[in-house]
Short mmCIF file of C-alpha atoms in Angstrom, two decimals:
data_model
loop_
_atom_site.label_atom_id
_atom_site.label_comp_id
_atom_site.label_asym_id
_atom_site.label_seq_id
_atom_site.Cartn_x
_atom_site.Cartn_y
_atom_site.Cartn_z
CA UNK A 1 -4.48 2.40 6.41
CA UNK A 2 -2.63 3.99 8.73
CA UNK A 3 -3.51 6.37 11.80
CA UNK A 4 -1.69 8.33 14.15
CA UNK A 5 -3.22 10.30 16.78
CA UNK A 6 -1.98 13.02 19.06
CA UNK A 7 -4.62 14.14 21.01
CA UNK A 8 -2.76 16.84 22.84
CA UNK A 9 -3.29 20.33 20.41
CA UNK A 10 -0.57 22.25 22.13
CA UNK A 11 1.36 21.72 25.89
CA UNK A 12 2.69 24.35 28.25
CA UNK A 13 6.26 23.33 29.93
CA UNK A 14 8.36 25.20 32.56
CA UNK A 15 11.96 25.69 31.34
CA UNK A 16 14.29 22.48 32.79
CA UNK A 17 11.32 20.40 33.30
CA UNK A 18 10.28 17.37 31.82
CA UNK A 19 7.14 17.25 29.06
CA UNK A 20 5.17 13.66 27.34
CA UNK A 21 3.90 13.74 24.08
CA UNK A 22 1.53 11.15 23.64
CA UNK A 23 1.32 9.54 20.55
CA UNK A 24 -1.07 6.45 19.72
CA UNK A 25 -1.06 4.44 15.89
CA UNK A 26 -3.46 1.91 15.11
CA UNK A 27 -2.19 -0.41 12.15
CA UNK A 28 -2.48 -4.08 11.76
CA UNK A 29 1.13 -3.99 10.18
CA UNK A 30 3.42 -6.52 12.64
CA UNK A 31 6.13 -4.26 11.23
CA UNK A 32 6.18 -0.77 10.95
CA UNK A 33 8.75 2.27 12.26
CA UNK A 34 7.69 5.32 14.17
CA UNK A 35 9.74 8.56 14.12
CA UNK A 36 9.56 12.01 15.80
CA UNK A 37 10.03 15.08 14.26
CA UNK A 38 10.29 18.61 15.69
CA UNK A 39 9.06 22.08 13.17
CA UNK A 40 9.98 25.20 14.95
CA UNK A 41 8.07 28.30 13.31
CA UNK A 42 10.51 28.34 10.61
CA UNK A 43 9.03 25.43 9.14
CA UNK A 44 12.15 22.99 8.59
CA UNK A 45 11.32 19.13 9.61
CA UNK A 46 14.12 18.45 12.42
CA UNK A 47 14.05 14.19 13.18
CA UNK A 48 14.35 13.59 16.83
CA UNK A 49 14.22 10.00 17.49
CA UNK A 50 13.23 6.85 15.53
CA UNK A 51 11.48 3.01 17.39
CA UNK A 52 11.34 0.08 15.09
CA UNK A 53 8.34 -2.00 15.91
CA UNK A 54 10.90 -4.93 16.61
CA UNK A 55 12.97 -2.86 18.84
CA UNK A 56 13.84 -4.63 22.53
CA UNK A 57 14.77 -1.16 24.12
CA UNK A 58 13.30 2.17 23.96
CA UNK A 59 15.26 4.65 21.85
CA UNK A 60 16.82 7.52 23.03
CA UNK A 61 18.82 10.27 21.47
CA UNK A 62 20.42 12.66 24.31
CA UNK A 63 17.50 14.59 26.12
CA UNK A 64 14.96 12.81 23.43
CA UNK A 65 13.73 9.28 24.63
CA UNK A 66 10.51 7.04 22.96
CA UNK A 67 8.15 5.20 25.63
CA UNK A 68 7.11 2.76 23.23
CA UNK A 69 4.39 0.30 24.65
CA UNK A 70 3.87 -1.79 21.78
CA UNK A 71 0.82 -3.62 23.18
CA UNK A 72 -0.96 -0.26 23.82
CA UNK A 73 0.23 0.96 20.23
CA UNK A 74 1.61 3.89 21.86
CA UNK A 75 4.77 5.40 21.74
CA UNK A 76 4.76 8.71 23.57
CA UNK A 77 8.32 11.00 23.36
CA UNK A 78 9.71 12.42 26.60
CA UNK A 79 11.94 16.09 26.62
CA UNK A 80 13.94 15.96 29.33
CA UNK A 81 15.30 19.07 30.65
CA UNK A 82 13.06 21.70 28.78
CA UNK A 83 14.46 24.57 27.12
CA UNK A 84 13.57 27.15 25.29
CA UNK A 85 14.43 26.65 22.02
CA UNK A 86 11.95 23.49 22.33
CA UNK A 87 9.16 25.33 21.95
CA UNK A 88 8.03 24.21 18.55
CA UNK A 89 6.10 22.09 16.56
CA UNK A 90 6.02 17.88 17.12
CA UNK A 91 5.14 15.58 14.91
CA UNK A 92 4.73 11.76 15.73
CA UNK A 93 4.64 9.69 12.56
CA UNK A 94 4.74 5.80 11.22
CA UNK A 95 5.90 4.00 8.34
CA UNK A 96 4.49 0.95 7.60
CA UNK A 97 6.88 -1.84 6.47
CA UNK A 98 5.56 -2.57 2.82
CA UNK A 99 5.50 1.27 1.94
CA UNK A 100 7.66 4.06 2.29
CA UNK A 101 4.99 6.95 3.01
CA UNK A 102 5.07 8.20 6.46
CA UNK A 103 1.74 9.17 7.91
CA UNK A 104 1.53 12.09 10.27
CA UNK A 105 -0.39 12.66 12.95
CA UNK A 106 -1.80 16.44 14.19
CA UNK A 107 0.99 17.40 15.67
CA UNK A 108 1.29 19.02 19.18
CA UNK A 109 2.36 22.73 19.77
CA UNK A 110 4.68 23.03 23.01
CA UNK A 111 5.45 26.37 24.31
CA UNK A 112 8.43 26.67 26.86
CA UNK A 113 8.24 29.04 29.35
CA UNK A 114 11.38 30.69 30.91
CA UNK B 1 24.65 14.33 6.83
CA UNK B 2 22.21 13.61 4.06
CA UNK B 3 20.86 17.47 2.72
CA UNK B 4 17.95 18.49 0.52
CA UNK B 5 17.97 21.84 -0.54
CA UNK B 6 14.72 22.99 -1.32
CA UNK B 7 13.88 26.11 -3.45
CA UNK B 8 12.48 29.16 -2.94
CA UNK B 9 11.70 29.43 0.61
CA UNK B 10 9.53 31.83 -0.18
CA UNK B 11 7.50 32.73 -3.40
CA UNK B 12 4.35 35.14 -3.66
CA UNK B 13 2.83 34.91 -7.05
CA UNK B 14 -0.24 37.11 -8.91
CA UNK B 15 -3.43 34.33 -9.62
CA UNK B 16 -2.66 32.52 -12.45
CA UNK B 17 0.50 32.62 -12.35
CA UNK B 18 2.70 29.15 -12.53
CA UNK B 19 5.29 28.48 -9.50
CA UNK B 20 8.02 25.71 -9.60
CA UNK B 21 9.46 24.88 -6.26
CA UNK B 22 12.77 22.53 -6.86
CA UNK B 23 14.27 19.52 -4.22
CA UNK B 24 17.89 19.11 -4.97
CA UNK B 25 19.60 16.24 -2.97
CA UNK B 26 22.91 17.35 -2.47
CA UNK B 27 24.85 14.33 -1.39
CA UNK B 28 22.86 11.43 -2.03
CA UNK B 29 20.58 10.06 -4.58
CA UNK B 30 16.84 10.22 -4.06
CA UNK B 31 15.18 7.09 -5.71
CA UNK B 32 11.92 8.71 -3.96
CA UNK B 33 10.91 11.73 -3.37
CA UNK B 34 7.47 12.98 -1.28
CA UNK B 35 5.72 16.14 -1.84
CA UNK B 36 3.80 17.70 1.12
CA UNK B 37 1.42 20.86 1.99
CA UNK B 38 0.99 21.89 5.27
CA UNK B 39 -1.54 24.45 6.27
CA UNK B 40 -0.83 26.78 9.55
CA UNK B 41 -1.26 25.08 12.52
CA UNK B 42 -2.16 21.45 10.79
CA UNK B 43 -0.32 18.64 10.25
CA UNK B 44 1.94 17.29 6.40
CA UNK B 45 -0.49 16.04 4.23
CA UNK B 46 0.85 14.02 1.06
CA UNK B 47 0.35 15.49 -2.18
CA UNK B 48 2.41 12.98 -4.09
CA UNK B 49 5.29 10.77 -4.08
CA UNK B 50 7.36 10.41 -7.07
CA UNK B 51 9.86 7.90 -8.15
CA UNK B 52 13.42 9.17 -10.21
CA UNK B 53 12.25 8.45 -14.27
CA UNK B 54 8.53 7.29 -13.94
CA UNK B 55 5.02 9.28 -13.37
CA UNK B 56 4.55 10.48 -9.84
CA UNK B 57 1.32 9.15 -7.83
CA UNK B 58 -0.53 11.35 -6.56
CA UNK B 59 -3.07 10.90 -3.36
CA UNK B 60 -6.66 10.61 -3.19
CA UNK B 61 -8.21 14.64 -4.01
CA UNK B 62 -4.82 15.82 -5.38
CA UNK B 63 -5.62 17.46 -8.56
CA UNK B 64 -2.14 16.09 -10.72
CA UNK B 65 -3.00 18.35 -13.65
CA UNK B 66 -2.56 21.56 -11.37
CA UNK B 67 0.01 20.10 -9.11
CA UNK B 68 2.94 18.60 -11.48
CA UNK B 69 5.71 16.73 -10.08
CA UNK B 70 8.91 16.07 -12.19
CA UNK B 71 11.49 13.79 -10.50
CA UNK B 72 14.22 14.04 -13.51
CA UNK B 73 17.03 13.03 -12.13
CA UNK B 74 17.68 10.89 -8.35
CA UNK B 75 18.98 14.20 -7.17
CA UNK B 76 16.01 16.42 -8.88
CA UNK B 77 11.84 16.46 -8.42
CA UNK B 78 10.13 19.34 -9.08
CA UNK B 79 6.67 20.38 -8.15
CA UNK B 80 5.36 22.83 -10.26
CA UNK B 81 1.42 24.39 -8.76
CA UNK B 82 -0.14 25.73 -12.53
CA UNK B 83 -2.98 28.39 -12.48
CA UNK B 84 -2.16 28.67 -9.13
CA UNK B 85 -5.32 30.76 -7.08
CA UNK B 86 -5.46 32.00 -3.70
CA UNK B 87 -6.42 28.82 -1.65
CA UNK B 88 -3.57 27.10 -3.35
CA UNK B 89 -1.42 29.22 -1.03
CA UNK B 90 0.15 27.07 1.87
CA UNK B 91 3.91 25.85 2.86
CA UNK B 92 4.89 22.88 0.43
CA UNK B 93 7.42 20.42 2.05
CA UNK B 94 9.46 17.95 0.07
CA UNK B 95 11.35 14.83 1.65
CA UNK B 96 13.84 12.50 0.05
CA UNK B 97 14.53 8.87 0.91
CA UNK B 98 18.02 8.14 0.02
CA UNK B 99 19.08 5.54 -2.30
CA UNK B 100 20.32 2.78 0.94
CA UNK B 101 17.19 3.62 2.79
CA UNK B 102 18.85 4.10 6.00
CA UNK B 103 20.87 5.36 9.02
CA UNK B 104 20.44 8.91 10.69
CA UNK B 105 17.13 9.86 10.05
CA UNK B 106 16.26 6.44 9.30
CA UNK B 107 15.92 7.20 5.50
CA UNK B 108 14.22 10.41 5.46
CA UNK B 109 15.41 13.91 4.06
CA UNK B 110 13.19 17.09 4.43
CA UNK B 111 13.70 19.72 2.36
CA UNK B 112 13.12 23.51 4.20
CA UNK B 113 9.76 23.88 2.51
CA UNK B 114 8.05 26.52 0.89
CA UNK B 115 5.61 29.42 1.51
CA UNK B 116 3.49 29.71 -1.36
CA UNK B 117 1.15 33.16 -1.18
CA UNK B 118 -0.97 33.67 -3.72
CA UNK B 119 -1.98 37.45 -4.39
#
């Protein structure tokens, strides 16, 4: 089975700043796909970013980028440039390759502040 | 992009009562569909997944007899709480993985959920 761990309940981040999310799996799957997803209060899943397990490169999607450190079974997502409307919700979760069910892990609240 | 329209957004039903929450997707066929609850402040846990035409399967502790799950058609599944009581009140999530599995959001559709409230 599958488990993903975000150890960080909620995160404080001045606006136009930079904030890490750490995010660590532990799986014995050599294949599996990790994705990001943001909730704001409304409750709507919003996908940020997606990291096969095979990937060379980290992935990045504009001010969204994966630090994925696949020997440390990490992959932690950066915000660049804080802003407000990223105060939400974030949700690191996996897929394994023989199964389509994506585990979740805790989820981390971050707050922006203006 | 790929859309799941997920209804009500809101429901608040007397104990008892039976609610059916509906995942429609809109442009794209859902061989699979996953049912989630999320508590405040806690993370999606799986209820179910269910496949278009065949029983769903339902996690370890789900009760499938209160919580049934219809996936009719590959752009229907239902989830239908019965007898619902108080602590069955939470935010149900649905997401759809599209029939090719890929692209965008790398497969995955979430519906807009569901607040369930139980009076």
């Amino acid at each position: 089975a599958q488990k993903i761990t975000q150890t960080q309940p909620g995160m404080f981040v001045q606006e136009k700043e930079a904030v890490t999310l750490d995010c660590t799996y532990d799986t014995s799957d050599p294949s599996y796909g990790l994705f990001w997803y943001k909730q704001p209060s409304s409750g709507e899943m919003i996908f940020l970013i997606y990291q096969g397990s095979y990937d060379q490169q980290n992935a990045t999607e504009g001010r969204y980028s994966l630090n994925f450190q696949k020997a440390r079974k990490s992959a932690n997502l950066v915000i660049s440039a804080s802003q407000l409307g990223d105060s939400a919700m974030y949700f690191c979760a996996m897929r394994p390759s023989n199964d389509y069910k994506l585990s979740f892990g805790a989820g981390t609240t971050v707050t922006v502040r203006a | 992009g790929a859309v799941v329209s997920q209804h009500p957004s809101r429901v608040i039903c007397k104990s008892g009562t039976s609610v059916k929450i509906e995942c429609r997707s809109l442009d794209f066929q859902a061989t699979t569909m996953f049912w989630y609850r999320q508590f405040p402040k806690q993370s999606l846990m799986l209820m179910a997944t269910s496949n278009e035409g065949s029983k769903a399967t339902y996690e370890q502790g789900v009760e499938k007899d209160k919580f049934l799950i219809n996936h009719a058609s590959l752009t229907l599944s239902t989830l239908t709480v019965t007898s619902a009581h108080p602590e069955d009140s939470s935010f149900y999530i649905c997401s759809a993985r599209d029939f090719a599995g890929g692209q965008g959001a790398r497969g995955y559709t979430f519906g807009s959920g569901t607040r369930l409230t139980v009076v």
